[in-house]
């Protein structure tokens, strides 16, 4: 099938590359000419494990190409996936201006019927507005447009696996024709008939995903409801962690047992600096805004957001108690990305932490395996280290802000000997308190006994 993808960000590139790998002819475009230039030259403008192999394999099979304009991409596909950004506005609502712009271009450029699929995360009823916009902008052309919703559930760091081996595929449609087209697109995933260059010669065995058909409104709501519930679990774990500290309990023991309940599950029950990234924070805000505009009481989610925002201050408080005076002290920051295995710093807790420590007068030396280039554009006034060891050298405190696996494998005895004083604040409850203290560190984390 001929498919176009509008938007070459984390979602768009993974979607376009994977759709090509499973057998479709895919055209991808973006409004960022510099990004397209990198892609045309064979590069990858973002870090996502396996994405380079996916894109290279798709191009080698001549199933993937990049278009200079949205109009060119519109002509190339019978089905068009919209994967543009929907960032938060000051009031928390999703900014849908990019969706509207894409709708205008598609409607004016299309010369044949198209199925337009929302892949971007959008509030409920966006599909109705999209359909109306397509009709208004394309009223002179007479081209028929179908609209569907196919929310993404891709986790940065495991996005390729999530696309090719999903637990469910949700499609919101208005008619059987749209469902049939989407089912045909995903048939190789549903029937496990594709060859993946990341897992060559064969993909690992996996259960077939559930095929979930809903209305468009429901599909849009599913995405926001899912992400908001995950955010709620993180904030709940952090709320209990604060109580555990006061009572001398261990949050790791608590959430491990709680997560064994199949009604709850262990995922996202993690205490620490809180959730970040471009999905959970903005989707939570957009969901609350949608609820308030509709007259529903979402105060529980508003409190979850407040708890999350307070995590940075909780760590700064721990540093104040340990150092007495933060001003003038050198602090090593390990990790800047919002999670490991990505270079994404959008809404990353580490970035907010650096801002807070700079406001306290600390001198920052930061290191991240993948995210430093992007961080430099946001935090130009701090020092960037060549390695974790370099970040820790002569520091009076080291903060683990992102749980990169390489940080677990560091020679912590070497780090201890290089520091001005051996103080570690583990913002991700990543290391063993017993092991760190046995090495001579003063070690602090969240919800675990001091």
PDB file of C-alpha atoms in Angstrom, residues 3-16 19 28-30 35 80-86 98-99 102 106 116-122 150 152 154 163 186 278 346:
ATOM      1  CA  UNK A   3       1.426   5.493   2.575  1.00  0.00           C
ATOM      2  CA  UNK A   4       2.595   8.988   3.467  1.00  0.00           C
ATOM      3  CA  UNK A   5       3.781  10.145   6.877  1.00  0.00           C
ATOM      4  CA  UNK A   6       3.657  13.851   7.735  1.00  0.00           C
ATOM      5  CA  UNK A   7       6.195  14.620  10.457  1.00  0.00           C
ATOM      6  CA  UNK A   8       9.650  13.092  10.919  1.00  0.00           C
ATOM      7  CA  UNK A   9      10.000  13.258  14.682  1.00  0.00           C
ATOM      8  CA  UNK A  10      10.239  10.322  17.094  1.00  0.00           C
ATOM      9  CA  UNK A  11       6.781   9.031  16.159  1.00  0.00           C
ATOM     10  CA  UNK A  12       6.892   9.847  12.454  1.00  0.00           C
ATOM     11  CA  UNK A  13      10.298   8.329  11.736  1.00  0.00           C
ATOM     12  CA  UNK A  14       9.550   5.141  13.636  1.00  0.00           C
ATOM     13  CA  UNK A  15       6.115   4.881  12.017  1.00  0.00           C
ATOM     14  CA  UNK A  16       7.421   5.539   8.516  1.00  0.00           C
ATOM     15  CA  UNK A  19       5.582   0.676   7.826  1.00  0.00           C
ATOM     16  CA  UNK A  28       7.960  10.820   4.753  1.00  0.00           C
ATOM     17  CA  UNK A  29       8.134  14.597   4.983  1.00  0.00           C
ATOM     18  CA  UNK A  30       8.772  17.261   7.608  1.00  0.00           C
ATOM     19  CA  UNK A  35      16.249  17.345   9.296  1.00  0.00           C
ATOM     20  CA  UNK A  80      -1.728   9.668   5.128  1.00  0.00           C
ATOM     21  CA  UNK A  81      -0.548   9.385   8.740  1.00  0.00           C
ATOM     22  CA  UNK A  82      -0.331  12.713  10.578  1.00  0.00           C
ATOM     23  CA  UNK A  83       2.567  12.586  13.053  1.00  0.00           C
ATOM     24  CA  UNK A  84       3.153  16.272  13.787  1.00  0.00           C
ATOM     25  CA  UNK A  85       3.719  17.776  17.221  1.00  0.00           C
ATOM     26  CA  UNK A  86       0.889  18.833  19.513  1.00  0.00           C
ATOM     27  CA  UNK A  98       0.156  21.963  13.042  1.00  0.00           C
ATOM     28  CA  UNK A  99      -2.751  19.535  12.507  1.00  0.00           C
ATOM     29  CA  UNK A 102      -1.449  19.835   7.469  1.00  0.00           C
ATOM     30  CA  UNK A 106      -3.695  17.937   2.150  1.00  0.00           C
ATOM     31  CA  UNK A 116      -6.279  10.639   6.841  1.00  0.00           C
ATOM     32  CA  UNK A 117      -5.083   8.930  10.028  1.00  0.00           C
ATOM     33  CA  UNK A 118      -4.387  10.780  13.259  1.00  0.00           C
ATOM     34  CA  UNK A 119      -1.225   9.308  14.751  1.00  0.00           C
ATOM     35  CA  UNK A 120      -0.372  12.394  16.784  1.00  0.00           C
ATOM     36  CA  UNK A 121      -1.796  12.483  20.286  1.00  0.00           C
ATOM     37  CA  UNK A 122      -4.855  14.727  20.173  1.00  0.00           C
ATOM     38  CA  UNK A 150      -4.703   5.265  15.288  1.00  0.00           C
ATOM     39  CA  UNK A 152       0.588   5.476  19.044  1.00  0.00           C
ATOM     40  CA  UNK A 154       5.528   3.942  21.402  1.00  0.00           C
ATOM     41  CA  UNK A 163       5.599  -0.808  16.802  1.00  0.00           C
ATOM     42  CA  UNK A 186      -1.178  -3.730   9.856  1.00  0.00           C
ATOM     43  CA  UNK A 278       7.061  14.743  25.716  1.00  0.00           C
ATOM     44  CA  UNK A 346      11.771  17.549  26.356  1.00  0.00           C
TER      45      UNK A 346
END
